[in-house]
CSV table of C-alpha atoms in Angstrom, one decimal:
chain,number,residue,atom,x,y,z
N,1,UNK,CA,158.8,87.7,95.3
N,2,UNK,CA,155.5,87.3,94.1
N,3,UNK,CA,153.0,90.6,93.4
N,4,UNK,CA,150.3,88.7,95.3
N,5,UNK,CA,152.6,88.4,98.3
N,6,UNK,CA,153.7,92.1,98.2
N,7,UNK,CA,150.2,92.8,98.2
N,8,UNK,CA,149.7,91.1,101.5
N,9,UNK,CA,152.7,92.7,102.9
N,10,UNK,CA,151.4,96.3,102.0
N,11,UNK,CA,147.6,95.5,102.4
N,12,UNK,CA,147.8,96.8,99.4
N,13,UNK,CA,144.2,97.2,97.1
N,14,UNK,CA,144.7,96.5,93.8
N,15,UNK,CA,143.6,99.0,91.0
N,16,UNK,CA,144.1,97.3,88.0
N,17,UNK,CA,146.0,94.0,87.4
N,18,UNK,CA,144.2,91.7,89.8
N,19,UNK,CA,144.9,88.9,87.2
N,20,UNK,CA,148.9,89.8,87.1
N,21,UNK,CA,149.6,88.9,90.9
N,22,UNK,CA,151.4,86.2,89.8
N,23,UNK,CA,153.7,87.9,88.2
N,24,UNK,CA,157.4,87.8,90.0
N,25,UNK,CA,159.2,90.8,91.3
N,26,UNK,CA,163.0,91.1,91.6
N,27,UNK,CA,163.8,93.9,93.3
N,28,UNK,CA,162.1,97.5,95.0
N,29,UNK,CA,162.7,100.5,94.0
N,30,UNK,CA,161.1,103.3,96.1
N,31,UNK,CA,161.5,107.0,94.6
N,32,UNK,CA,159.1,110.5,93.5
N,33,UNK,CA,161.9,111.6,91.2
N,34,UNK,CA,161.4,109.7,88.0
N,35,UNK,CA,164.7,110.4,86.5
N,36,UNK,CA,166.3,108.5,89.1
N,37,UNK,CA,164.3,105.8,88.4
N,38,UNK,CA,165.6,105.9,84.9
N,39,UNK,CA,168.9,106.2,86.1
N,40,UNK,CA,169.0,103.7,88.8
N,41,UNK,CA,165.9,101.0,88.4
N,42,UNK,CA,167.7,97.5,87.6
N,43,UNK,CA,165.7,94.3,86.6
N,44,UNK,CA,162.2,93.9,86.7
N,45,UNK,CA,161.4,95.9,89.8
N,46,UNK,CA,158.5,96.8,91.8
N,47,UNK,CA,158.3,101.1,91.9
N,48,UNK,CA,157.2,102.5,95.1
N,49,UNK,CA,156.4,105.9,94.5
N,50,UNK,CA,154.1,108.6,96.1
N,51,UNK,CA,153.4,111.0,92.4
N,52,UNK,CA,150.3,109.8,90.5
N,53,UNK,CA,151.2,111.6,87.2
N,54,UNK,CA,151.3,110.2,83.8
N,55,UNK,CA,155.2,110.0,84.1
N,56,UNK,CA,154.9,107.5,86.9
N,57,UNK,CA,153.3,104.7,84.5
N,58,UNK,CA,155.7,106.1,81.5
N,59,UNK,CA,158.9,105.6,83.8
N,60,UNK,CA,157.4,102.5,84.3
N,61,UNK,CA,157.3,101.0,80.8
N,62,UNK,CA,160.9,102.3,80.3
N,63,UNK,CA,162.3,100.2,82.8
N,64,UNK,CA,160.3,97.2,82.0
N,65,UNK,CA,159.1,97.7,86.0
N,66,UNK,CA,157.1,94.5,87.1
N,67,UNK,CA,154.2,96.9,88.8
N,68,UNK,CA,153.9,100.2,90.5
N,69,UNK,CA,152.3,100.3,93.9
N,70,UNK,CA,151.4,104.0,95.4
N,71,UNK,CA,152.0,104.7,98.8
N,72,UNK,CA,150.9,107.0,101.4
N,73,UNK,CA,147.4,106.7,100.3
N,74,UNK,CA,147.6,108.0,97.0
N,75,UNK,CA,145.1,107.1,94.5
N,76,UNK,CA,145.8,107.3,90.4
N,77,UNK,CA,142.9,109.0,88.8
N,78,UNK,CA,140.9,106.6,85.8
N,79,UNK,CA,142.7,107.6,83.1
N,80,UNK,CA,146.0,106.5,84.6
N,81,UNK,CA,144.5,103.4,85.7
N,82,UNK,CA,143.4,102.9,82.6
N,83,UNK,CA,146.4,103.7,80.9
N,84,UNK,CA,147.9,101.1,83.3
N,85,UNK,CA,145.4,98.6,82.4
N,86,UNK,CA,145.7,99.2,78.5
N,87,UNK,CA,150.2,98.4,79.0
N,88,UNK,CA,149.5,95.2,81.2
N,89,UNK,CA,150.9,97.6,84.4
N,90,UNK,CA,149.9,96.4,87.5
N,91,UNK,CA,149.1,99.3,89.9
N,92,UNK,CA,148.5,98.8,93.8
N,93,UNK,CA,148.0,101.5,96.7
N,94,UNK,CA,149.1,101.0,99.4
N,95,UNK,CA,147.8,103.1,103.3
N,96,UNK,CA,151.5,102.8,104.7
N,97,UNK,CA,154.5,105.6,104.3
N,98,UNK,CA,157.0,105.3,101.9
N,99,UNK,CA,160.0,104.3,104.5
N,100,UNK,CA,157.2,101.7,106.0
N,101,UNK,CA,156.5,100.2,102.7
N,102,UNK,CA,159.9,99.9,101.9
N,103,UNK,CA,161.2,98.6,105.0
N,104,UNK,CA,158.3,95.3,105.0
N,105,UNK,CA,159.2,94.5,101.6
N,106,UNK,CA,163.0,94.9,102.2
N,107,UNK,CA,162.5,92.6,105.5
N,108,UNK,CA,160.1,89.8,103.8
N,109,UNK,CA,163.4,89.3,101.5
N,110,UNK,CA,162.6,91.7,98.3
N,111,UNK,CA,166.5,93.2,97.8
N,112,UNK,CA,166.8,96.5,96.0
N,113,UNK,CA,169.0,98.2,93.6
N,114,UNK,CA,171.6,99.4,95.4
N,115,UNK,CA,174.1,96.0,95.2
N,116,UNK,CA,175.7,96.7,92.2
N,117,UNK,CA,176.6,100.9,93.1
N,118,UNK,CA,178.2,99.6,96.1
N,119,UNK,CA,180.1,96.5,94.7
N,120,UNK,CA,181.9,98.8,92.2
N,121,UNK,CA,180.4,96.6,89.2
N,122,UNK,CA,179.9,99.1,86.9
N,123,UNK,CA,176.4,100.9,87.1
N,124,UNK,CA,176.0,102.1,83.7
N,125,UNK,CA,173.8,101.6,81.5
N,126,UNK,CA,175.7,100.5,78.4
N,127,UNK,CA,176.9,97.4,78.6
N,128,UNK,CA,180.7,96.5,78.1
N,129,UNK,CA,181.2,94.4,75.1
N,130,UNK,CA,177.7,94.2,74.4
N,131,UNK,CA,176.9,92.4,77.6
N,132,UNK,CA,173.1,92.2,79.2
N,133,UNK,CA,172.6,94.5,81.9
N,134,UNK,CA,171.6,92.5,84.8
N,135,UNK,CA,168.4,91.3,85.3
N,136,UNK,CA,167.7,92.5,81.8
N,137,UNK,CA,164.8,89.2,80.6
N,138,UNK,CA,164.5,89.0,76.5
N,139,UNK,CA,160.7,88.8,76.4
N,140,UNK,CA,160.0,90.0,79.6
N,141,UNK,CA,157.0,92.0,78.1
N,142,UNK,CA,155.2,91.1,75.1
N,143,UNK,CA,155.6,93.7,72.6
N,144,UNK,CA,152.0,95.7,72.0
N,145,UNK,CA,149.9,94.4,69.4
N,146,UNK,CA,149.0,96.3,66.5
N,147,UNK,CA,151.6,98.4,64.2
N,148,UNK,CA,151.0,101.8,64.4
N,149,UNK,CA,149.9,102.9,61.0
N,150,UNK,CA,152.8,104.7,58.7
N,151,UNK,CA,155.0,102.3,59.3
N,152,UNK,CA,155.4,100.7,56.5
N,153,UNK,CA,159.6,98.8,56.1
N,154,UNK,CA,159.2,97.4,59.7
N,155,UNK,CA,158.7,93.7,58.5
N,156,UNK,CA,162.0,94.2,56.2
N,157,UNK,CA,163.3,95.6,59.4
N,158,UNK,CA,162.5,93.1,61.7
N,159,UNK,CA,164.3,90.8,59.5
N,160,UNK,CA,167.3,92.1,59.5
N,161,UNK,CA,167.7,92.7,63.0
N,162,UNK,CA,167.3,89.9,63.6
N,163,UNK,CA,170.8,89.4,61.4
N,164,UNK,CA,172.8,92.1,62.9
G,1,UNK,CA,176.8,101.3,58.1
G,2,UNK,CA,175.8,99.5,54.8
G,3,UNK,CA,173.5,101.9,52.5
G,4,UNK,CA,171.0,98.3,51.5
G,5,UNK,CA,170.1,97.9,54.8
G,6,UNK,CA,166.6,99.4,55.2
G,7,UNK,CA,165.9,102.3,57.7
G,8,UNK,CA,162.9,103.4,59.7
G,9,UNK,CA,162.5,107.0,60.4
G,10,UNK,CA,160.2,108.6,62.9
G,11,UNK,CA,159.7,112.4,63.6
G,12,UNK,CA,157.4,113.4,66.5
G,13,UNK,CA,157.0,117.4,67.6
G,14,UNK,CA,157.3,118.0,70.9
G,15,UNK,CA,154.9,120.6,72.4
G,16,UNK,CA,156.6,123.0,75.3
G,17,UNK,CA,155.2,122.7,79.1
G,18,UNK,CA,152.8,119.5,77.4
G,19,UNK,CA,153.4,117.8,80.3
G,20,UNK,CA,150.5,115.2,80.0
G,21,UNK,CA,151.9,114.0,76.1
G,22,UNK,CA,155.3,114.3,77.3
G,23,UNK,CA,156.5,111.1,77.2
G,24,UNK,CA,154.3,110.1,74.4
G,25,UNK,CA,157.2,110.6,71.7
G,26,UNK,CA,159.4,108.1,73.8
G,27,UNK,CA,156.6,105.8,74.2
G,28,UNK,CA,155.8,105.6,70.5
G,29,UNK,CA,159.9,104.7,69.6
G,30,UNK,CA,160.0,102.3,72.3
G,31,UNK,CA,156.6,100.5,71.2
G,32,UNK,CA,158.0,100.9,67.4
G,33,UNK,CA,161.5,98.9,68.3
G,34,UNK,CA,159.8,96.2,70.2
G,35,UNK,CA,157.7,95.5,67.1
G,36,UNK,CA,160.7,95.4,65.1
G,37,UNK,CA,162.0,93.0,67.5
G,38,UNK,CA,165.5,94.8,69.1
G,39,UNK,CA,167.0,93.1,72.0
G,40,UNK,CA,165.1,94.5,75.3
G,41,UNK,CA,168.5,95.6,76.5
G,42,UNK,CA,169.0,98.2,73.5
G,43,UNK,CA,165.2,99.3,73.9
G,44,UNK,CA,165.2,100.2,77.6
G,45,UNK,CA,168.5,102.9,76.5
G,46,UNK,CA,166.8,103.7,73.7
G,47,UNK,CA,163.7,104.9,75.6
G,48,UNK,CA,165.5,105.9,78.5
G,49,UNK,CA,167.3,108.6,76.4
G,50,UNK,CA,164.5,109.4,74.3
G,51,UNK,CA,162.4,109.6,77.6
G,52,UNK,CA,164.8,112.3,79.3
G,53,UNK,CA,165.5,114.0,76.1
G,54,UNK,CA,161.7,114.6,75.4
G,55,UNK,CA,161.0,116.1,78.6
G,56,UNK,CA,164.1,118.2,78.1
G,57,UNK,CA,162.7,119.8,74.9
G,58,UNK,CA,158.9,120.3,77.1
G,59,UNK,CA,160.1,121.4,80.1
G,60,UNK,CA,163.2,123.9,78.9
G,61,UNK,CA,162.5,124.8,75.5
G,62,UNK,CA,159.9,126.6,73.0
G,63,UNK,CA,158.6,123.5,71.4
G,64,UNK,CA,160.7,120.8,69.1
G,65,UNK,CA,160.9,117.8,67.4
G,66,UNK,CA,161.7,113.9,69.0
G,67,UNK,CA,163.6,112.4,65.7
G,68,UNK,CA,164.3,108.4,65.5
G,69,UNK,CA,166.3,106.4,62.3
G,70,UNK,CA,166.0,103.3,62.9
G,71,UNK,CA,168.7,100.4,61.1
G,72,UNK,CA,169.5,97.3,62.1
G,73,UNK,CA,172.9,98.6,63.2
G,74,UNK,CA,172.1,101.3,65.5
G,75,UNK,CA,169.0,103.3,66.8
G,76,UNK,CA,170.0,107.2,66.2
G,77,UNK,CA,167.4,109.8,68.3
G,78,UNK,CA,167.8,113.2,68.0
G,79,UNK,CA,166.1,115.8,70.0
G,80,UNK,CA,165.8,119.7,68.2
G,81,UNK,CA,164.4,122.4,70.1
G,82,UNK,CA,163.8,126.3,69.8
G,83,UNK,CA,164.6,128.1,72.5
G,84,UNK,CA,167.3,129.4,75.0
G,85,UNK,CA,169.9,126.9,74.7
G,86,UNK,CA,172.4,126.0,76.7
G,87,UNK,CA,174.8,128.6,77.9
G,88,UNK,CA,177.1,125.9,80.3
G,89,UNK,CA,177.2,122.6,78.6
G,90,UNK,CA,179.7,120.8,80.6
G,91,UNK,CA,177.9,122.4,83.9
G,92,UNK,CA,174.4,120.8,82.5
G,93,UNK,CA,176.1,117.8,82.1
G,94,UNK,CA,176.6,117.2,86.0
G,95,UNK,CA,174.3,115.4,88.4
G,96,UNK,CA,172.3,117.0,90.3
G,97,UNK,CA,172.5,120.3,88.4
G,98,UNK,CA,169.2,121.7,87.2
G,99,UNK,CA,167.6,125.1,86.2
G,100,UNK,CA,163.8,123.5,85.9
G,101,UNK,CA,161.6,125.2,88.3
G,102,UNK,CA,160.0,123.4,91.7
G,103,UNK,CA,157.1,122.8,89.8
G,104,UNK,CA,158.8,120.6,87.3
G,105,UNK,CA,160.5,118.6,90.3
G,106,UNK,CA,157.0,118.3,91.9
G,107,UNK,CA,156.2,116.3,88.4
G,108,UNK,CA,159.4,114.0,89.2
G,109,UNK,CA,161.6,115.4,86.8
G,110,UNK,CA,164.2,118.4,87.5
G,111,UNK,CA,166.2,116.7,89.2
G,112,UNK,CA,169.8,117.5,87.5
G,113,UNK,CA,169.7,113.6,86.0
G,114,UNK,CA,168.4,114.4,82.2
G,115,UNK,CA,171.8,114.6,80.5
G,116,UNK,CA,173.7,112.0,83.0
G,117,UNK,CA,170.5,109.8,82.2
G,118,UNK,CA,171.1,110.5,78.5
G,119,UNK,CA,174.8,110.0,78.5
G,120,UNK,CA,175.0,106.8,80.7
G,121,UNK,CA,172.5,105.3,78.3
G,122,UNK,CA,174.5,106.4,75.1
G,123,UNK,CA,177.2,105.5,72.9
G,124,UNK,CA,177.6,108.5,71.5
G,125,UNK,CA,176.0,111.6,72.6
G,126,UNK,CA,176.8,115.1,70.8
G,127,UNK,CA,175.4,118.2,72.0
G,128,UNK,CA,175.1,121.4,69.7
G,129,UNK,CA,173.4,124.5,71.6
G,130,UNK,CA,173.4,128.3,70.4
G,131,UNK,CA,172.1,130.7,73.3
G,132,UNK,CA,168.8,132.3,72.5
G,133,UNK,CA,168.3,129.5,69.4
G,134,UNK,CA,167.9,126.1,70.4
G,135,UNK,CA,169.7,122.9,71.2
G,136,UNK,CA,170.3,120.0,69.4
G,137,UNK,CA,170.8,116.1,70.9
G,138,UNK,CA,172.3,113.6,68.6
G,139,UNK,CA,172.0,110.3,70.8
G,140,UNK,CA,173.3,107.2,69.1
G,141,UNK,CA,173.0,103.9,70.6
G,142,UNK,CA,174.3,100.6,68.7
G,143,UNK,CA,172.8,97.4,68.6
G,144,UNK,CA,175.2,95.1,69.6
């Protein structure tokens, strides 16, 4: 499902990414408890959450999330949408309840993570044999530009990861 | 592991009850391996791990230190911390069990899932802890 179209389902406003609403979604994951969203996020998913901390956008990055849309009214402050902007995260608000939110996008066809729990394919995270974890995209994200400075081997590095 | 191949170490301290830079450590590894180019697969446990483990170190300890050797071969984070240990291992090792406060769980974290996060994510996890001196997290994770 397409941002653009989540954004319509949620009458959602857009605080930063208004030129990402292209950008496709493959599942929802609705949750204030970060950790779980670590644990159990799968694919490039949309996070529904009601926190506006720092750790919302950090979570986030770690699990490659497509966007993050805030529900219940709540509003990031402009460092966090600005932190948002700077990682190419999308961040929406959205008026509706979390339950509501979830329920629309759940109805208009957006699946969540729950399939592979309950159809005993194992959920963790390391894969068996070496396998990709579902819905895991090489080059979903662009890496950041720019090294950070001190790092001085990562070219010879690079190179040979690319062997092993 | 072969001693030519190059390695990439990065050490990051980790300030106690920092809970705006806490994170920040994670971030850095995880923006550092996708320069380097690892498969996204191997980054997202990489920086799930050093994720749960940094806020471990902020929200339970005295202050430490996010660690990351980076080869070719395998991605090796280790998490040191000063302070009051861990008296139960295998009981901190449960889901669901947690001794953060509310407050942390208002933040999203605290939730019992740091270690089970840590250990699903890992293939090989070893856990040294000495009550009233720190802990220790050795988190390897290969690249294959």
């Amino acid at each position: 499902m397409q941002l653009r179209e989540i954004q319509a389902i949620l009458e959602a406003e857009v605080f930063t990414g208004e030129d990402k609403l292209d950008l496709e979604v493959e599942a929802g994951f609705g949750s204030d408890l970060m950790s779980d969203v670590l644990a159990f996020a799968r694919g490039r998913v949309l996070l529904l959450t009601g926190l506006t901390n720092t750790h919302v956008i950090h979570t986030a990055a770690m699990v490659d999330a497509a966007a993050v849309v805030f529900v219940r009214g709540k509003k990031p402050d402009p460092t966090l949408i600005e932190a948002a902007a700077g990682m190419g995260l999308p961040l929406l608000g959205t008026r509706l309840l979390m339950y509501d939110s979830c329920g629309r996008l759940f109805q208009a066809g957006l699946k969540g993570c729950s399939a592979e729990l309950l159809g005993g394919e194992k959920s963790e995270e390391r894969p068996p044999g070496g396998r990709t974890p579902a819905g895991e995209r090489p080059g979903g994200r662009s890496p950041a530009k720019g090294a950070p400075p001190g790092i001085v081997l990562a070219a010879n590095l690079a190179a040979a990861a690319g062997r092993a | 592991m072969k001693e030519d191949r190059p390695a990439l170490e990065l050490a990051i301290p980790v300030r106690a009850r920092d809970f705006l830079a806490g994170g920040d450590g994670a971030a850095h590894i995880r923006q550092v391996l996708q320069q380097v180019g690892f498969p996204p697969a191997i980054i997202r446990r990489v920086a799930i791990a050093a994720y749960e483990a940094e806020m471990n170190i902020v929200i339970h300890s005295l202050g430490g230190e996010l660690r990351a050797v980076i080869t070719p071969d395998a991605i090796t984070i280790t998490a040191l911390d000063k302070g009051p240990g861990i008296p139960d291992i295998d009981l901190a090792m449960r889901e669901g069990f947690s001794t953060a406060p509310r407050e942390i769980q208002e933040m999203g974290f605290g939730a019992g899932m740091g270690l089970p996060n840590i250990r699903r994510c890992a293939d090989e996890l070893e856990i040294t802890s000495a009550v009233g001196e720190g802990t220790k997290l050795k988190i390897v994770i290969y690249n294959r």
